[in-house]
Coordinates of C-alpha atoms and ligand atoms in Angstrom, one line a residue:
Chain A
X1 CA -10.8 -17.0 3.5
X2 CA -10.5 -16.0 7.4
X3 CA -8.1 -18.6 8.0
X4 CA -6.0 -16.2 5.2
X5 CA -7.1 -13.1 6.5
X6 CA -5.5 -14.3 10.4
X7 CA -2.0 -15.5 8.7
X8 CA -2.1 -12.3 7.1
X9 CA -2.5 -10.3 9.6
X10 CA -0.2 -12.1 12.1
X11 CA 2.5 -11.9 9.0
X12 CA 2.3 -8.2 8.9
X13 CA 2.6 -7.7 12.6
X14 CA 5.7 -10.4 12.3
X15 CA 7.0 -8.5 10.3
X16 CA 6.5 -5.2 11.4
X17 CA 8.1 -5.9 15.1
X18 CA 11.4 -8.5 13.0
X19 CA 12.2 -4.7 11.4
X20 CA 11.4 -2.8 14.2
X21 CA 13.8 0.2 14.1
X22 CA 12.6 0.1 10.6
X23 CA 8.9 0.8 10.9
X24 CA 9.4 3.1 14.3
X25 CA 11.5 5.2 12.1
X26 CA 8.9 5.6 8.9
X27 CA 6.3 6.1 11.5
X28 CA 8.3 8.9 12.8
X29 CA 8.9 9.8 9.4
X30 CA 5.0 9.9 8.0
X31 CA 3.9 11.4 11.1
X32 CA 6.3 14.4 10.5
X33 CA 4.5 14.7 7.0
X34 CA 1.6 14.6 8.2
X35 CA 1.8 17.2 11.0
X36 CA 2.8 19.4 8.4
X37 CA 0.3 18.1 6.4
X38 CA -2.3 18.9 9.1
X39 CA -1.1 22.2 9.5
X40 CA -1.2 23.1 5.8
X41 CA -4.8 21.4 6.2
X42 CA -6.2 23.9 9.8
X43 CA -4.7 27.0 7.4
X44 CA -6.7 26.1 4.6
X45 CA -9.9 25.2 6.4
X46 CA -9.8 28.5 8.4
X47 CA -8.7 30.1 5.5
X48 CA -11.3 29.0 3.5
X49 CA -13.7 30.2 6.6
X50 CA -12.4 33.6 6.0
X51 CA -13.2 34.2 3.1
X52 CA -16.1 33.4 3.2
X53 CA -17.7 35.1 6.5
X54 CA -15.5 38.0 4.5
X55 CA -17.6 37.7 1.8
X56 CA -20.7 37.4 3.9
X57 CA -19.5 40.0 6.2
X58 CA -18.1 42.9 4.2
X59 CA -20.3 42.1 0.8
X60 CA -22.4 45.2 2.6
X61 CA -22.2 49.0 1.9
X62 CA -22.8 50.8 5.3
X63 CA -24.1 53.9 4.8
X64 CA -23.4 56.1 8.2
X65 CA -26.2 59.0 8.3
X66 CA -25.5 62.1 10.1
X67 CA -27.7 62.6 13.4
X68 CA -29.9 65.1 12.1
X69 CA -31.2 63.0 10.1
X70 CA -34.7 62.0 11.3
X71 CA -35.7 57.7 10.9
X72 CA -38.6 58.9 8.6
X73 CA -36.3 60.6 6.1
X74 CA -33.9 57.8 6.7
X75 CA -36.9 55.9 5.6
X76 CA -37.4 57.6 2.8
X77 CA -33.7 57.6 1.4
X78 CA -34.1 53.4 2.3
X79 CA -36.7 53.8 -0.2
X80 CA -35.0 55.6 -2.5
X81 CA -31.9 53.1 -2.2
X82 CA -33.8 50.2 -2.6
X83 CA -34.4 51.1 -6.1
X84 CA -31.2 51.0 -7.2
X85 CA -29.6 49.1 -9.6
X86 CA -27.6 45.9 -8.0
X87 CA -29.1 46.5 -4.4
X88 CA -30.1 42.9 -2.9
X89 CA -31.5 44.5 0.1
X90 CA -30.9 47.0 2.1
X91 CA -32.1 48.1 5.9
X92 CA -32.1 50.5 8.4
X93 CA -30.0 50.3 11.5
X94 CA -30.7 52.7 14.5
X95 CA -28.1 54.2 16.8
X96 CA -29.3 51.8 19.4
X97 CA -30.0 49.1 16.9
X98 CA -25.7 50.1 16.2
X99 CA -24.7 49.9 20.4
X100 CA -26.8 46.4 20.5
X101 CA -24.7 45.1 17.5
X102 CA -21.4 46.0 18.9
X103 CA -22.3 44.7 22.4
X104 CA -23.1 41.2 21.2
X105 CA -19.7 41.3 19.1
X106 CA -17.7 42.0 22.3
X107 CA -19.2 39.4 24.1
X108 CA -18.0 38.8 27.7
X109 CA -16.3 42.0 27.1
X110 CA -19.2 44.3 26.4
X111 CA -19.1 46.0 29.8
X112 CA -16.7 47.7 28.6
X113 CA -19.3 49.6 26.1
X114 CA -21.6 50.3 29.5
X115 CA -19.3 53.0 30.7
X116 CA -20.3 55.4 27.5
X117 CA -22.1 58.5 28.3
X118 CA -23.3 59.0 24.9
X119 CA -23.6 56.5 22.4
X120 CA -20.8 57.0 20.0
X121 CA -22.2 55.2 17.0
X122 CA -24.0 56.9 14.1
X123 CA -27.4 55.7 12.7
X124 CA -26.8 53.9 9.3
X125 CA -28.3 52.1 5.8
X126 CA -26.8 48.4 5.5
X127 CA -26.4 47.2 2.1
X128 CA -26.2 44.5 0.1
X129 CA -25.5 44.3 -3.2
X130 CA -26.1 41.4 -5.9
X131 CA -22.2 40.7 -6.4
X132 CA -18.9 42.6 -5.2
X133 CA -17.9 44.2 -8.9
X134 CA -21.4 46.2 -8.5
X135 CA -20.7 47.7 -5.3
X136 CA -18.9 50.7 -6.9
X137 CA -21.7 51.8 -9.2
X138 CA -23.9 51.8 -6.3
X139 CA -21.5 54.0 -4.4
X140 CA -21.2 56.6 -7.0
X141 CA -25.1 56.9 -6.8
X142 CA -24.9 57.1 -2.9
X143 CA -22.9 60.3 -3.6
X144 CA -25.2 62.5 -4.8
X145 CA -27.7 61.8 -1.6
X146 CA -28.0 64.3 1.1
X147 CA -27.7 63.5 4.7
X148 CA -24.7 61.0 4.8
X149 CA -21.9 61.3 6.8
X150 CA -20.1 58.7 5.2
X151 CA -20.2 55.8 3.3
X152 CA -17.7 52.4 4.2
X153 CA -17.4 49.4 1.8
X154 CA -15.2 46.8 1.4
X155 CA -14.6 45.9 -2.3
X156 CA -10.9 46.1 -3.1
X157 CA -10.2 44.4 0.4
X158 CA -12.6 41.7 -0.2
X159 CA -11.0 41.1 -3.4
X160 CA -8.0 41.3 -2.2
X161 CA -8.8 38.5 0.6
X162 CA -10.5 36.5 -1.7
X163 CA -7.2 36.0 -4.2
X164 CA -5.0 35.4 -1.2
X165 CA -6.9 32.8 -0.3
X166 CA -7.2 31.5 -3.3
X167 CA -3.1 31.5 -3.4
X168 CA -3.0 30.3 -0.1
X169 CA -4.9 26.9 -1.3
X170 CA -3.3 26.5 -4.1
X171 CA -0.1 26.3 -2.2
X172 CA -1.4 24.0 0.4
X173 CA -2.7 21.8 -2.1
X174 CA 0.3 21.3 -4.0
X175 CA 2.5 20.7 -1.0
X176 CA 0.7 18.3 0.3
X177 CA 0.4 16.3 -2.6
X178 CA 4.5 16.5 -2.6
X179 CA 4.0 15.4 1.0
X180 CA 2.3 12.4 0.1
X181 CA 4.4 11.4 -2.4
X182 CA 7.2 11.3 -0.1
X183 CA 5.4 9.0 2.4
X184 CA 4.9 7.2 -0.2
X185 CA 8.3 6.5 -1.3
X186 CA 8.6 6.5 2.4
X187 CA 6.6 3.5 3.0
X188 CA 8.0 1.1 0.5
X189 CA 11.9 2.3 0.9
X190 CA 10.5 0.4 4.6
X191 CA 8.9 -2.5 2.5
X192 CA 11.5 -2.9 0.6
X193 CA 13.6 -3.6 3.1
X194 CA 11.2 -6.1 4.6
X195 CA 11.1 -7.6 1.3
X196 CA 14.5 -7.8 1.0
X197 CA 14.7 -9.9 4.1
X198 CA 11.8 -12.3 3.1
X199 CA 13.1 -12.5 -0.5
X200 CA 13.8 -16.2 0.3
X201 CA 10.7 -17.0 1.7
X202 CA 9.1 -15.1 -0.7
X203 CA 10.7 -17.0 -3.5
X204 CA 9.7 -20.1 -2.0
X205 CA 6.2 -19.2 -1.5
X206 CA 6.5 -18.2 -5.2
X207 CA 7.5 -21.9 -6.0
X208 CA 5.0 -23.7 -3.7
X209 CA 1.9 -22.2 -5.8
X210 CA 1.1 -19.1 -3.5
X211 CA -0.7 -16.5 -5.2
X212 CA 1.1 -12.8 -5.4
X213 CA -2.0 -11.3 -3.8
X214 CA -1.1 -14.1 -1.0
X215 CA 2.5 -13.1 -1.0
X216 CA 1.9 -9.6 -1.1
X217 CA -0.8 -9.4 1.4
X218 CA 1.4 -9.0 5.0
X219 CA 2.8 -6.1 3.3
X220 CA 0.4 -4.4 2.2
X221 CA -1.0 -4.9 5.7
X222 CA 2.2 -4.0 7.3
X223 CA 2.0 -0.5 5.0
X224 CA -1.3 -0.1 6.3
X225 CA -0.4 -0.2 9.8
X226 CA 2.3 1.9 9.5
X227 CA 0.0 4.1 7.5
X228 CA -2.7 4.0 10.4
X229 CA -0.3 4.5 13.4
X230 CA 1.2 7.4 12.1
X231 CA -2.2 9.3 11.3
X232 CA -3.6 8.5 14.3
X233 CA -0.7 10.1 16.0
X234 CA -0.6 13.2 14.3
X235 CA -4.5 13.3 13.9
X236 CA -3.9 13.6 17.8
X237 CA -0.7 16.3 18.0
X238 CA -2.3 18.3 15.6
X239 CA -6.1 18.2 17.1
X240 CA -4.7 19.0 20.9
X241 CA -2.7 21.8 19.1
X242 CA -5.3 22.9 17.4
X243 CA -7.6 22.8 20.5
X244 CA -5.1 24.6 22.5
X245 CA -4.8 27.1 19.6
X246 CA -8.6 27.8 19.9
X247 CA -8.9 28.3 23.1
X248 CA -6.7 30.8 24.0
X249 CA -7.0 32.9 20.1
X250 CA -10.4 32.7 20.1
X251 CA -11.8 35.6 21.8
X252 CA -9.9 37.6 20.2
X253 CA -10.2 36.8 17.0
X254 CA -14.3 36.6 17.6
X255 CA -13.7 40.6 17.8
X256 CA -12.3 40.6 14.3
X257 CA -14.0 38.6 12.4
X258 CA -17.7 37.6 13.9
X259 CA -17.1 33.7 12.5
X260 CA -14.0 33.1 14.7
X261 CA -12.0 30.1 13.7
X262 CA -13.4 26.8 12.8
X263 CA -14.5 24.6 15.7
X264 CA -12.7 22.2 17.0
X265 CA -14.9 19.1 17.1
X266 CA -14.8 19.6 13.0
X267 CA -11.6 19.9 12.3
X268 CA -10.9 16.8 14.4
X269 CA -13.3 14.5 12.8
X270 CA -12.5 16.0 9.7
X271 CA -8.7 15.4 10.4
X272 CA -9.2 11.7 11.7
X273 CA -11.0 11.0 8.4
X274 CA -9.0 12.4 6.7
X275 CA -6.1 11.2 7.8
X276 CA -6.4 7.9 8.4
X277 CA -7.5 7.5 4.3
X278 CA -4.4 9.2 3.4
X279 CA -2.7 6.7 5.8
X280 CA -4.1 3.8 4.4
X281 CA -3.5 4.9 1.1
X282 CA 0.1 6.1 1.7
X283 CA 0.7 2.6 3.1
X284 CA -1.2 0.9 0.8
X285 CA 0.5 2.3 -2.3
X286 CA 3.9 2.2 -0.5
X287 CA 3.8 -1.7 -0.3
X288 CA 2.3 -2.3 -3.8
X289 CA 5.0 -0.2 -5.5
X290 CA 7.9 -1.9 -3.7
X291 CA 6.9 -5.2 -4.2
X292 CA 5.7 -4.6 -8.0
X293 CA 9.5 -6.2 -9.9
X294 CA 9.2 -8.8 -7.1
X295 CA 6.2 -10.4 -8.4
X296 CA 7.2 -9.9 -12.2
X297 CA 7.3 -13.3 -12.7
Chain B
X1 CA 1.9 -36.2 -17.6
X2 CA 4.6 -33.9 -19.1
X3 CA 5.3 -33.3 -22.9
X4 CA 7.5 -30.6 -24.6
X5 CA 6.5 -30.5 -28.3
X6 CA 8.9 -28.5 -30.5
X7 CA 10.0 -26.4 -28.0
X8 CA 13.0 -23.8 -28.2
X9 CA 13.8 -21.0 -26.2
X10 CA 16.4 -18.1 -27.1
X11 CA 18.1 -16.4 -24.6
X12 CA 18.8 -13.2 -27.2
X13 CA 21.5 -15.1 -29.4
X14 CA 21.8 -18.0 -26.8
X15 CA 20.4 -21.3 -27.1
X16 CA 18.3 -22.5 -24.2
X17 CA 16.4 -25.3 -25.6
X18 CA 15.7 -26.0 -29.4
X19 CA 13.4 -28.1 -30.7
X20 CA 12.7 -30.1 -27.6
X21 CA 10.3 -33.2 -28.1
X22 CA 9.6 -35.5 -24.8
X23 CA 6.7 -37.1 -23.1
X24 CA 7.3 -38.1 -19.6
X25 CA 4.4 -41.0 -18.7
X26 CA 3.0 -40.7 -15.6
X27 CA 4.9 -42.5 -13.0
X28 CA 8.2 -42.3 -14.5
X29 CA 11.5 -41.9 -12.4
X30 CA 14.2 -39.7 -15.4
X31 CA 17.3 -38.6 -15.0
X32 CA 18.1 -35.3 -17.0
X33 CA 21.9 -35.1 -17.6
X34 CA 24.3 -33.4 -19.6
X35 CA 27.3 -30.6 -19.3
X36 CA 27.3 -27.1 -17.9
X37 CA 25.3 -25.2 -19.8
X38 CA 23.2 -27.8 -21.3
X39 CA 19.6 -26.6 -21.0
X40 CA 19.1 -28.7 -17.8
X41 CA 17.9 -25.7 -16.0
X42 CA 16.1 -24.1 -19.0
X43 CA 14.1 -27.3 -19.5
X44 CA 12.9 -26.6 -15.6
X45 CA 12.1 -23.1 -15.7
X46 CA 10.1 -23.8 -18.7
X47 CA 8.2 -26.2 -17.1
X48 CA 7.6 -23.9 -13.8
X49 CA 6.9 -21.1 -16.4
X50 CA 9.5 -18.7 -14.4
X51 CA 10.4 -18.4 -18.3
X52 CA 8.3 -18.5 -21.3
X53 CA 9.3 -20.9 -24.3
X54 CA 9.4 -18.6 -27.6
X55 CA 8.5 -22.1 -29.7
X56 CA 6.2 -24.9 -29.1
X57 CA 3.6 -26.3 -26.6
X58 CA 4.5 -27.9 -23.1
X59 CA 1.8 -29.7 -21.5
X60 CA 2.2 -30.7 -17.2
X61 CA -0.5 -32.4 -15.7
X62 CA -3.1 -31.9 -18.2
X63 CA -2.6 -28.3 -17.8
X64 CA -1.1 -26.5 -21.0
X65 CA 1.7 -24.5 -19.4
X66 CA 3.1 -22.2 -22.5
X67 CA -0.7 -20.8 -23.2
X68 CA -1.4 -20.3 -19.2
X69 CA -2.1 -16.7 -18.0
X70 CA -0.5 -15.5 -15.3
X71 CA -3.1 -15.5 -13.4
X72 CA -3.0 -19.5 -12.9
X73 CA 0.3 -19.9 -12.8
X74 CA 0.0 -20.0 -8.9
X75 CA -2.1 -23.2 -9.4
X76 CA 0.0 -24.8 -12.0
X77 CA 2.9 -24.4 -9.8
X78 CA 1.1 -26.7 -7.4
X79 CA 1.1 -29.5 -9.6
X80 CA 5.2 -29.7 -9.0
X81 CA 6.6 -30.0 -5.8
X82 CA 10.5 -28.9 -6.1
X83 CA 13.7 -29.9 -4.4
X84 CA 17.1 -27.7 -4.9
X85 CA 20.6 -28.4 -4.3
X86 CA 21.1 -26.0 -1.6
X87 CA 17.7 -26.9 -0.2
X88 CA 16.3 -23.7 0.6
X89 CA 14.5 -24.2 4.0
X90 CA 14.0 -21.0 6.2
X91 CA 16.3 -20.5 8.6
X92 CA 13.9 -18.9 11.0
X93 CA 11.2 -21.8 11.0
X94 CA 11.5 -25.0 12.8
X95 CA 11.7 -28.1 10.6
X96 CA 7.5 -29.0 11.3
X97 CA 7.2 -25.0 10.7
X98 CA 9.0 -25.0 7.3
X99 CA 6.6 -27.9 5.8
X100 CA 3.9 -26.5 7.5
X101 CA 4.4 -23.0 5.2
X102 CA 3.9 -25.1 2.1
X103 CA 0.2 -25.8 3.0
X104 CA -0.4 -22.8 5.0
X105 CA -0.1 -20.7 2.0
X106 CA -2.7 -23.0 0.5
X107 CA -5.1 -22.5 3.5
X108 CA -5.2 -25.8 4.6
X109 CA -6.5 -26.2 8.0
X110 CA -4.9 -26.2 10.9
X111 CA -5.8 -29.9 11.5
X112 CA -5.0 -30.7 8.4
X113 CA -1.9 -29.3 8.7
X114 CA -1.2 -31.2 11.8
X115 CA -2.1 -34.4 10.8
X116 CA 0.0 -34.5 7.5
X117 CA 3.1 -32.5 8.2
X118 CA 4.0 -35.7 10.5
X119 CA 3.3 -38.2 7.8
X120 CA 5.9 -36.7 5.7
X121 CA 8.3 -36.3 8.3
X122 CA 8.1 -40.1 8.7
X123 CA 8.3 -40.5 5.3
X124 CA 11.3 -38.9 4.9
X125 CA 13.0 -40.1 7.9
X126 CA 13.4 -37.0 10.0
X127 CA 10.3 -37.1 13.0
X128 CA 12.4 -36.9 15.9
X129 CA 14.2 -33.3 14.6
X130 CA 10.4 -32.0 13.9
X131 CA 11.5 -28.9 16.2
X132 CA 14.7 -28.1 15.3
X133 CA 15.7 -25.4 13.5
X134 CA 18.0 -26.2 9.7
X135 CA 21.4 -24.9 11.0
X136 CA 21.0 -27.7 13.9
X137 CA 21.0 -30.2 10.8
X138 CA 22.9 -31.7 9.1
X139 CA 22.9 -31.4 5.0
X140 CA 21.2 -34.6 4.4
X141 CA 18.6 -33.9 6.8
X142 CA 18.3 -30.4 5.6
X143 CA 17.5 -32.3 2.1
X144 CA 15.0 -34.4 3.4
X145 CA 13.1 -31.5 5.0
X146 CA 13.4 -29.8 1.8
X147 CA 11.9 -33.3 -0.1
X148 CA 8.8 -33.0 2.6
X149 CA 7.7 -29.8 1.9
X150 CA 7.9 -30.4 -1.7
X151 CA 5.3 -33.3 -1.8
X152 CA 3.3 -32.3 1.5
X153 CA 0.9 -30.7 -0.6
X154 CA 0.7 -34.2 -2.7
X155 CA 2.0 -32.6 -6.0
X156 CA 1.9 -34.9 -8.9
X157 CA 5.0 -34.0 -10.0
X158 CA 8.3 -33.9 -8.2
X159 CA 11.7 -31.7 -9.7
X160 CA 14.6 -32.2 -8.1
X161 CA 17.7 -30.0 -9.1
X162 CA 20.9 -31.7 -8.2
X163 CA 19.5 -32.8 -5.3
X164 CA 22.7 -34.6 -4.0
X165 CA 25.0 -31.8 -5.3
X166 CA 26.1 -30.8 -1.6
X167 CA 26.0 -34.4 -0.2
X168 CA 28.5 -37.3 0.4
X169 CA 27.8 -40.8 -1.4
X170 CA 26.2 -42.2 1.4
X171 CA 23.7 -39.6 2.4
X172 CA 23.1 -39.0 -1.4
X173 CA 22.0 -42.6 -1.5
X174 CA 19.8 -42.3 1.4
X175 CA 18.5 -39.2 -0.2
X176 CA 17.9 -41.7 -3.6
X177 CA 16.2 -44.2 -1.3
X178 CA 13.3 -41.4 -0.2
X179 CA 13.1 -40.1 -3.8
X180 CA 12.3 -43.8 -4.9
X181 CA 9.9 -44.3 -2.2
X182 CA 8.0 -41.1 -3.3
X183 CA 7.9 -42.6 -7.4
X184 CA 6.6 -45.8 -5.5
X185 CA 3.6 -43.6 -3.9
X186 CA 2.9 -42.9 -8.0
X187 CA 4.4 -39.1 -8.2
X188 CA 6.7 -38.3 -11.4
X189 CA 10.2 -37.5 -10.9
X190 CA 12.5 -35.6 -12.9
X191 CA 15.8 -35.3 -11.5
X192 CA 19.2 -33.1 -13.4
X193 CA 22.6 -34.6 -11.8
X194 CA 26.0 -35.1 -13.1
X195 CA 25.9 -37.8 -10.6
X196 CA 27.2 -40.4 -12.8
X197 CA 27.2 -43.2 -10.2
X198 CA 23.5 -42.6 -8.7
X199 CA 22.2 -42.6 -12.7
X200 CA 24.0 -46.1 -13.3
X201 CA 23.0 -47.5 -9.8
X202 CA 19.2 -46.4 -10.5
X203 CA 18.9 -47.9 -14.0
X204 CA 16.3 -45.0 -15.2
X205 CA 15.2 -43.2 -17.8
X206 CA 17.7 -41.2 -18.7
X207 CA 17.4 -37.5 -21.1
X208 CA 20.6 -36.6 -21.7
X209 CA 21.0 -32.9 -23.6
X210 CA 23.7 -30.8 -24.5
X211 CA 23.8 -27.4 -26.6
X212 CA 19.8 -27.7 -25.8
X213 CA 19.1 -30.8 -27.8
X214 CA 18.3 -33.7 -26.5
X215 CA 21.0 -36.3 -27.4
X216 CA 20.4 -39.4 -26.0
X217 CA 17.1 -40.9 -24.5
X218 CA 17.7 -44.2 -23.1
X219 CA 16.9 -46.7 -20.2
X220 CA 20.0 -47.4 -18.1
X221 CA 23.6 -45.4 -17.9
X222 CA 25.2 -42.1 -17.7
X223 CA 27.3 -42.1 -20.9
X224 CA 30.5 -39.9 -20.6
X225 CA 29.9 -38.8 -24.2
X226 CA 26.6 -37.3 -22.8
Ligands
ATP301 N1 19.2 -15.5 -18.1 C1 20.0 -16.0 -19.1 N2 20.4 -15.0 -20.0 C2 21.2 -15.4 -21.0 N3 21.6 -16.6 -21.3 C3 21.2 -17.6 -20.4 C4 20.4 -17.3 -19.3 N4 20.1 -18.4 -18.6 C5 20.8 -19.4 -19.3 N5 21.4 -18.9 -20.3 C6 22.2 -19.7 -21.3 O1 21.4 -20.8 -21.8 C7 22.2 -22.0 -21.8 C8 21.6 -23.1 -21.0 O2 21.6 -22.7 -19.6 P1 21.1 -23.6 -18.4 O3 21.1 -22.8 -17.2 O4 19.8 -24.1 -18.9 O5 22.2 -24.7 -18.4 P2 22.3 -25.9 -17.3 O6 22.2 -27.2 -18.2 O7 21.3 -25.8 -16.3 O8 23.8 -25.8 -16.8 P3 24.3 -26.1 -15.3 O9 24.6 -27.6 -15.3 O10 25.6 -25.4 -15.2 O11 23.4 -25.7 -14.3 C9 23.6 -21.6 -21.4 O12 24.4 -21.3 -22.6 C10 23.4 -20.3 -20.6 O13 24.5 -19.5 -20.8
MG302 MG1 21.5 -25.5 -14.1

């Protein structure tokens, strides 16, 4: 059993270095696939990260007060509020409660907010609502209250982000499965080649009594390797890229949307994983299929 | 050790074989001859199952060949060692290297290995090329590497396809010689020439078929009417 495992091992690798300008170029090749691949995968994982801090974020009515309005009555229209129909919760936010907020949102650049004489923003109610289609019915309610300046919420655009996204993965998904399907037929247009120039020896190990699982075994294992090597390359492009990507959009994008983008230590174990099973399988599959009339016996 | 019984294969509106009946005994030395087109080959690629006989039950080795899976053909294909005309060795491998694969891909151990690739280099008179490579040989030494890798793994029976086809009289005669050697040891040879002089010199068992029927089965001579 090991003694099989080492000669077919040391076949792949024989074989893989005899067809050298062979397997350099389908690494090339699957590593191009798969940097797209990987790209198509950091949109749709920070995509999907949208969406949802969207949801999170703007699922809320804000209700801006006016600044006559005392906290007790703003109490008492919480109150009021509360009872409506599809209101999760709901709470009060003070003006400094509002200039805290902010600050914490800015981060490193919240000095800027110091230089303010007077604070600029307006007390306010922050709901939430049970789902997003409700948010309109408790709007038209809100209207008939006194002492609101205005009232902000985020329906339409939240739908609107949410089917987007929804487009977006759709997209991503069915590229990348055409992606893979080209390594594939990437993979074992290499195999067959390496096939083709073993097709003696091949049919000789067919008439000695090996088995097709012993034939086929260094080239499945070569498919693999190429499989491996080229996700490991572009798990590595893609993760400095996406590092370098992080941190210098970061910051700014912290000031739009509070959940930034998704951190980098995920996406690159997520990516390795990722990768690396797709690279197996590519190769894997690759092999089989190229070799499958060779073994019809 | 090998028995056709009723055995016909089509190829479409070809004849292969029909109705072939033959036991071989174990320990038997035959000669299969006939013209072009006979069935010779048919009659070997039955036995190998690279084809499947539409009619009839072969039998090598105890094993029943026409009702095998595919799974075992593997292992029934270890039961016959195989010799062709143009030899077949790897060009890449050195001669120890080439009968060496034969037992590698049936995990024999390295010390195994070692100890009886040598034997059948002696046996087959060809020891002192053990690390050359096939185009430093010439084509009766290419034959006898081919006739050592056949039987390193100790096959029970041997197949030799015209295996003096590319040879000159003399070196097809040492090539004979080996081949007899090997029937001495006890393994069962079938051999297809149109070699009529080696078949009369041998005085064998000899099959001769032609349109896929076996015509003539008789100790002795080549008959030009075969
Ligand atoms: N794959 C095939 N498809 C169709 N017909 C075939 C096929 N193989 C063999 N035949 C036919 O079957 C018959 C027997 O062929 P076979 O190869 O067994 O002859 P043979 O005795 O080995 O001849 P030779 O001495 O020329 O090698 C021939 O008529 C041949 O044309
Ligand atoms: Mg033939």
């Amino acid at each position: 059993m090991i003694r099989a495992f080492g000669y077919t091992i040391k076949q792949a690798f024989v074989q893989l270095f005899r067809n050298k300008n062979m397997s350099t170029a389908s690494v090339f090749s699957i590593t191009a696939m798969m940097l797209i691949l990987g790209l198509f995968f950091m949109l749709v994982v920070n995509v999907n990260l949208l969406a949802s801090s969207a949801e999170d974020q703007f699922d809320s009515i804000e209700v801006y007060l006016l600044d006559e309005v005392t906290q007790e009555k703003a109490e008492e229209m919480l109150e009021e509020i509360e009872d409506f129909d599809g209101v999760a919760r709901a709470y009060y936010m003070s003006k400094d409660d509002a200039m805290e907020e902010m600050k914490s949102r800015w981060g490193e650049n919240a000095y800027l907010l110091d230089g303010l004489v007077d604070n600029p923003f307006p007390a306010s109610i922050i709901i939430t609502a049970t789902d997003l289609s409700v948010e309109g019915d408790i709007v038209d309610q809100l209207e008939g209250m006194e002492g609101i300046e205005d009232i902000k919420y985020y329906q339409e655009m939240v739908g609107k982000i949410l089917s987007i996204t929804n487009y977006i993965q759709t997209g991503a998904l069915i590229l990348i499965g055409i992606l893979i399907i080209v390594s594939i037929v990437v993979v074992s247009n290499t195999i067959k080649l390496t096939v083709h120039a073993r097709a003696q020896e091949i049919n000789i190990m067919k008439y000695v009594g090996a088995t097709n699982w012993f034939i086929r075994g260094p080239f499945l294992v070569e498919g693999i390797i190429i499989g491996i090597l080229s996700s490991v390359i572009s798990a590595g492009i893609v993760g400095f890229a996406y590092y370098q990507f992080v941190e210098s959009f970061q910051q700014r994008l912290l000031i739009l949307f509070s959940s930034g983008m998704v951190p980098f230590e995920f996406i690159m174990i997520n990516l390795i994983i990722i990768f690396v099973a797709i690279g197996i399988s590519i190769g894997a599959l690759g092999s089989i299929l190229s070799m499958r009339r060779f073994l019809d016996t | 050790m090998i028995e056709f019984k009723n055995v016909t294969k089509m190829y479409g509106s070809n004849v292969g074989v029909e109705n072939i009946d033959i036991t071989i005994e174990k320990g038997e030395f035959v000669f299969l001859v006939g013209p072009s087109g006979a069935g010779k080959s048919t009659f070997i690629k039955l036995m190998l199952k690279e084809i499947e006989a539409d009619e009839g039950t072969i039998t090598v080795a105890d094993r029943e060949v026409t009702s095998l899976s595919n799974r075992l053909v593997p292992q029934h294909r270890r039961n016959i060692g195989i010799v062709f005309q143009d030899f077949r060795l790897l060009p890449k491998k050195t001669v120890f290297e080439n009968v060496a694969f034969a037992m590698e891909i049936l995990h024999a151990p390295r010390k195994v290995i070692k100890k009886q690739v040598p034997l059948m280099l002696s046996l087959v008179g060809i020891s002192s090329k053990a690390n050359q490579y096939p185009h430093q040989l010439s084509a009766g030494e290419q034959q006898r590497v081919a006739i050592a890798r056949a039987i390193v793994n100790n096959p029970p029976v041997l197949i030799a396809d015209e295996p003096t086809g590319n040879l000159d009289p003399d070196t097809a005669e040492e090539i004979m010689n080996i081949l007899q050697t090997i029937n001495n040891r006890g393994t069962t040879i079938v051999m297809v020439t149109h070699a009529k002089d080696i078949v009369d010199r041998m005085g064998k068992r000899v099959v001769a078929i032609n349109k896929g029927k076996i015509v003539r089965d008789a100790e002795g001579a080549y008959r030009e009417d075969d």
